[in-house]
Coordinates of C-alpha atoms and ligand atoms in Angstrom, one line a residue:
M824 CA 12.7 -41.1 17.1
T825 CA 14.9 -39.5 19.8
N826 CA 13.3 -39.7 23.2
Y827 CA 13.6 -36.3 25.0
V828 CA 13.2 -35.7 28.7
I829 CA 11.2 -32.6 28.1
P830 CA 9.1 -31.7 25.0
A831 CA 11.4 -30.7 22.1
A832 CA 10.7 -27.2 20.6
P833 CA 9.2 -27.4 17.1
Q834 CA 11.3 -26.4 14.2
V835 CA 10.7 -22.7 13.4
S836 CA 9.9 -22.3 9.7
V837 CA 8.8 -19.7 7.1
P838 CA 6.5 -20.2 4.1
V839 CA 8.0 -20.1 0.6
L840 CA 6.1 -18.6 -2.3
G841 CA 5.0 -21.2 -4.9
T842 CA 5.4 -24.3 -2.7
D843 CA 3.9 -26.0 0.4
A844 CA 7.5 -26.7 1.5
R845 CA 8.8 -24.4 4.2
F846 CA 12.2 -22.9 5.0
P847 CA 13.6 -24.1 8.3
V848 CA 15.2 -21.4 10.4
Q849 CA 18.5 -21.8 12.2
R850 CA 20.2 -18.7 13.4
I851 CA 19.2 -15.0 12.8
Y852 CA 22.1 -12.7 12.0
C853 CA 21.4 -9.0 12.1
V854 CA 23.7 -6.3 10.6
G855 CA 24.0 -3.1 12.7
R856 CA 24.0 0.4 11.2
N857 CA 24.2 -0.6 7.5
Y858 CA 22.6 2.5 6.0
V859 CA 24.5 5.8 6.3
E860 CA 21.5 8.0 7.3
H861 CA 20.5 5.5 10.0
A862 CA 24.1 5.2 11.3
Q863 CA 24.0 9.0 11.5
E864 CA 20.7 9.2 13.4
M865 CA 22.2 6.7 15.9
G866 CA 25.2 9.1 16.3
F867 CA 27.8 7.4 14.1
T868 CA 29.6 8.3 10.9
G869 CA 28.5 5.3 8.7
R870 CA 32.0 4.4 7.8
E871 CA 32.7 1.6 10.3
P872 CA 33.3 -2.1 9.3
P873 CA 30.1 -4.2 9.5
F874 CA 29.1 -5.6 12.8
F875 CA 26.5 -8.2 13.8
F876 CA 24.2 -9.5 16.5
I877 CA 22.2 -12.7 16.7
K878 CA 18.6 -13.3 17.6
P879 CA 17.2 -16.8 18.5
A880 CA 15.2 -18.6 15.8
N881 CA 12.2 -18.6 18.0
T882 CA 11.9 -14.8 17.9
V883 CA 10.5 -15.3 14.4
V884 CA 6.9 -14.2 13.8
V885 CA 5.6 -15.6 10.5
V886 CA 3.6 -13.1 8.5
D887 CA 1.6 -14.9 5.8
A888 CA 0.8 -13.2 2.5
G889 CA -2.3 -11.0 2.8
V890 CA -2.7 -11.5 6.5
T891 CA -2.1 -9.1 9.3
A892 CA 0.0 -10.8 11.9
T893 CA 0.1 -9.6 15.5
V894 CA 2.9 -9.0 18.0
P895 CA 2.3 -8.3 21.7
Y896 CA 3.7 -5.0 23.0
P897 CA 6.8 -6.3 24.8
P898 CA 7.5 -5.8 28.5
L899 CA 9.9 -3.3 30.1
T900 CA 10.0 -0.8 27.2
K901 CA 8.5 2.6 26.6
D902 CA 10.1 2.9 23.2
Y903 CA 9.3 -0.1 21.0
Q904 CA 10.6 0.7 17.5
H905 CA 10.3 -0.8 14.0
E906 CA 13.3 -1.4 11.7
I907 CA 12.3 -2.5 8.2
E908 CA 14.9 -4.8 6.7
L909 CA 15.6 -6.9 3.6
V910 CA 16.1 -10.5 4.9
V911 CA 18.5 -12.8 3.1
C912 CA 17.8 -16.6 3.6
I913 CA 20.8 -18.8 3.3
G914 CA 20.3 -22.0 1.4
K915 CA 23.8 -23.4 1.4
G916 CA 26.3 -22.9 4.3
G917 CA 29.9 -22.2 4.2
K918 CA 32.9 -20.3 5.7
N919 CA 35.2 -17.7 4.3
I920 CA 32.8 -17.2 1.4
A921 CA 34.2 -14.9 -1.3
V922 CA 32.1 -11.9 -2.2
A923 CA 31.9 -13.2 -5.8
D924 CA 30.5 -16.5 -4.6
A925 CA 28.0 -15.2 -2.1
K926 CA 25.0 -15.4 -4.4
Y927 CA 25.4 -19.2 -4.7
H928 CA 24.6 -19.4 -0.9
I929 CA 21.3 -17.5 -1.1
Y930 CA 18.0 -19.4 -1.2
G931 CA 15.8 -16.4 -1.3
Y932 CA 14.6 -13.1 0.2
A933 CA 11.9 -11.8 2.4
V934 CA 10.7 -8.6 4.1
G935 CA 11.2 -8.4 7.9
F936 CA 11.1 -6.2 10.9
D937 CA 14.0 -6.1 13.4
M938 CA 11.8 -5.0 16.3
T939 CA 13.8 -3.1 19.0
R940 CA 13.3 -2.0 22.6
R941 CA 15.3 1.2 21.8
D942 CA 15.3 2.5 25.4
L943 CA 16.7 -0.7 26.7
Q944 CA 19.2 -1.0 23.8
T945 CA 20.4 2.6 24.4
E946 CA 20.8 2.0 28.1
Q947 CA 22.9 -1.2 27.5
K948 CA 25.1 0.7 24.9
K949 CA 25.8 3.4 27.5
L950 CA 26.8 0.7 30.0
G951 CA 28.9 -1.2 27.5
R952 CA 26.6 -4.3 28.0
P953 CA 25.2 -6.7 25.3
W954 CA 22.2 -5.7 23.3
C955 CA 20.2 -8.9 24.1
I956 CA 17.4 -7.2 26.1
G957 CA 17.0 -4.5 23.5
K958 CA 17.0 -6.8 20.4
S959 CA 16.6 -10.5 21.2
F960 CA 13.2 -10.6 23.0
D961 CA 10.2 -12.7 22.2
H962 CA 8.4 -12.0 18.9
A963 CA 11.2 -9.6 17.9
S964 CA 11.6 -10.9 14.3
P965 CA 8.5 -10.7 12.1
I966 CA 9.2 -12.0 8.6
G967 CA 7.1 -12.5 5.5
P968 CA 7.0 -15.3 2.9
I969 CA 10.3 -16.1 1.2
T970 CA 10.6 -15.5 -2.5
P971 CA 13.2 -17.9 -4.0
A972 CA 16.2 -16.0 -5.5
A973 CA 15.6 -17.4 -9.0
Q974 CA 12.2 -15.6 -9.0
V975 CA 13.6 -12.3 -7.7
G976 CA 15.0 -9.8 -10.2
S977 CA 17.8 -7.6 -9.1
L978 CA 17.1 -6.0 -5.7
D979 CA 20.0 -3.5 -6.1
N980 CA 17.7 -0.6 -6.7
A981 CA 14.6 -1.9 -4.9
E982 CA 12.7 0.5 -2.7
I983 CA 12.3 -0.5 0.9
F984 CA 9.8 1.2 3.2
V985 CA 7.5 0.9 6.2
Q986 CA 4.3 2.8 6.7
V987 CA 2.1 3.2 9.8
A988 CA -1.4 4.5 9.2
G989 CA -0.6 5.1 5.6
K990 CA 2.3 7.4 6.4
D991 CA 6.0 6.7 5.6
R992 CA 8.2 6.0 8.6
Q993 CA 11.2 4.7 6.8
R994 CA 11.9 4.8 3.0
S995 CA 15.1 4.1 1.1
T996 CA 16.6 1.9 -1.5
I997 CA 18.6 -1.3 -1.2
S998 CA 21.4 0.5 -3.2
K999 CA 22.1 2.6 -0.1
L1000 CA 23.3 -0.4 2.0
I1001 CA 26.8 0.4 3.1
W1002 CA 27.8 -3.3 2.9
N1003 CA 25.8 -5.0 0.2
V1004 CA 24.3 -8.5 0.5
S1005 CA 27.3 -10.3 -0.9
E1006 CA 29.7 -8.4 1.3
V1007 CA 27.6 -9.1 4.4
I1008 CA 27.6 -12.8 3.6
A1009 CA 31.3 -12.8 3.1
H1010 CA 31.9 -10.9 6.4
I1011 CA 29.6 -13.2 8.4
S1012 CA 31.2 -16.3 7.0
N1013 CA 34.6 -15.1 8.1
A1014 CA 33.4 -15.1 11.7
W1015 CA 30.9 -18.0 11.7
E1016 CA 30.3 -21.0 9.5
L1017 CA 27.1 -20.0 7.8
Q1018 CA 24.4 -22.8 7.9
A1019 CA 21.6 -23.6 5.5
G1020 CA 18.6 -22.1 7.3
D1021 CA 20.3 -19.0 8.6
L1022 CA 18.5 -15.7 8.1
I1023 CA 20.4 -12.4 7.7
Y1024 CA 18.5 -9.2 8.5
T1025 CA 20.6 -6.8 6.5
G1026 CA 20.1 -3.5 8.4
T1027 CA 17.6 -0.7 8.4
P1028 CA 17.4 2.8 6.8
A1029 CA 16.8 6.0 8.7
G1030 CA 13.5 6.9 10.3
V1031 CA 13.3 4.2 13.0
A1032 CA 10.4 5.3 15.3
A1033 CA 8.1 4.0 18.0
V1034 CA 4.9 2.1 17.6
A1035 CA 2.0 1.8 20.1
V1036 CA -0.7 -0.7 20.7
G1037 CA -3.2 -0.6 17.9
D1038 CA -0.6 0.5 15.2
T1039 CA -0.2 -1.6 12.1
M1040 CA 3.1 -1.6 10.3
H1041 CA 3.1 -2.2 6.6
G1042 CA 6.5 -3.3 5.3
H1043 CA 7.6 -3.4 1.6
V1044 CA 10.6 -4.2 -0.5
D1045 CA 10.1 -4.1 -4.3
G1046 CA 9.8 -7.5 -5.8
L1047 CA 9.0 -9.3 -2.5
T1048 CA 5.7 -10.0 -0.6
D1049 CA 4.5 -7.1 1.6
I1050 CA 4.0 -7.7 5.3
A1051 CA 1.5 -6.3 7.8
V1052 CA 2.0 -6.5 11.6
K1053 CA -0.3 -5.1 14.2
V1054 CA 0.9 -4.3 17.8
V1055 CA -1.5 -5.7 20.4
A1056 CA -1.7 -5.5 24.1
Ligands
MN2480 MN1 18.3 -3.8 12.5

C-alpha cells in the first residue's frame, strides 16, 4: 500500500450491466459540434474537422438504472444547459488507431449528459479563452450504466433524445453524427494515446436548452439504459 501525505481520491467508476464489476474512469474526452444542426445553432457550418475538450474524471455523476440522480445547480451561471450524448467507453488503449480497428478498442456504451454553463462558455469563446469554466465544472458529466459492446446491436440508426417534463428538448439519430464513433476514436488517438478507462462524449444534437432547479432530464439512446437526472438547489 502506498502511503500518501493527503487522502488519495477514490477511483471514479461506472456500473456495467450484467455484472457487479465496475468500469474505472480515466479521462473524459468530449467532441465539439458533431451534429450539423447543433453546429448551425452554435453559429457554425458543420463542416469543420473534429475538435475536442477534456473534463476531469471526477465530474462524473453516476446515474443508476431506474434511479433519478441529482445534480446541484452550478454556481456563476444563469444558463445551465443539457447536452444529451452517446458515450463510448474505451476498453483497450492505443495511439494512431485506424478507423477500421476502432471497434476493437470499445468496451461499451452509455447515455450521458455533457452539462454546460452556456453563458460562461459563450463569454470565454468571445474572449478566445479556454472553455474550462463552461464545461469542466463539478457534477458536469452524468452517465448511466454501461452496456458492453457485445450486448449492443448497431447504434448507427439509434434514436437519441432528452425530454424535460415529458417534452422533447433534443431528438436526433446517431446516424447524423458528422464524425462517427470509429472516426472520433481514430482522431483522438492521433492526438493522445487513448487509455483503457477513457470515456468519449461524442457530441450533441440540436436543441440544447436551459434547465432550472426542479427540472428532471430524461435521456435516451435506443439499445442503452435510460437516465434520469434532477436539478436541485
Ligand atoms: Mn457536448
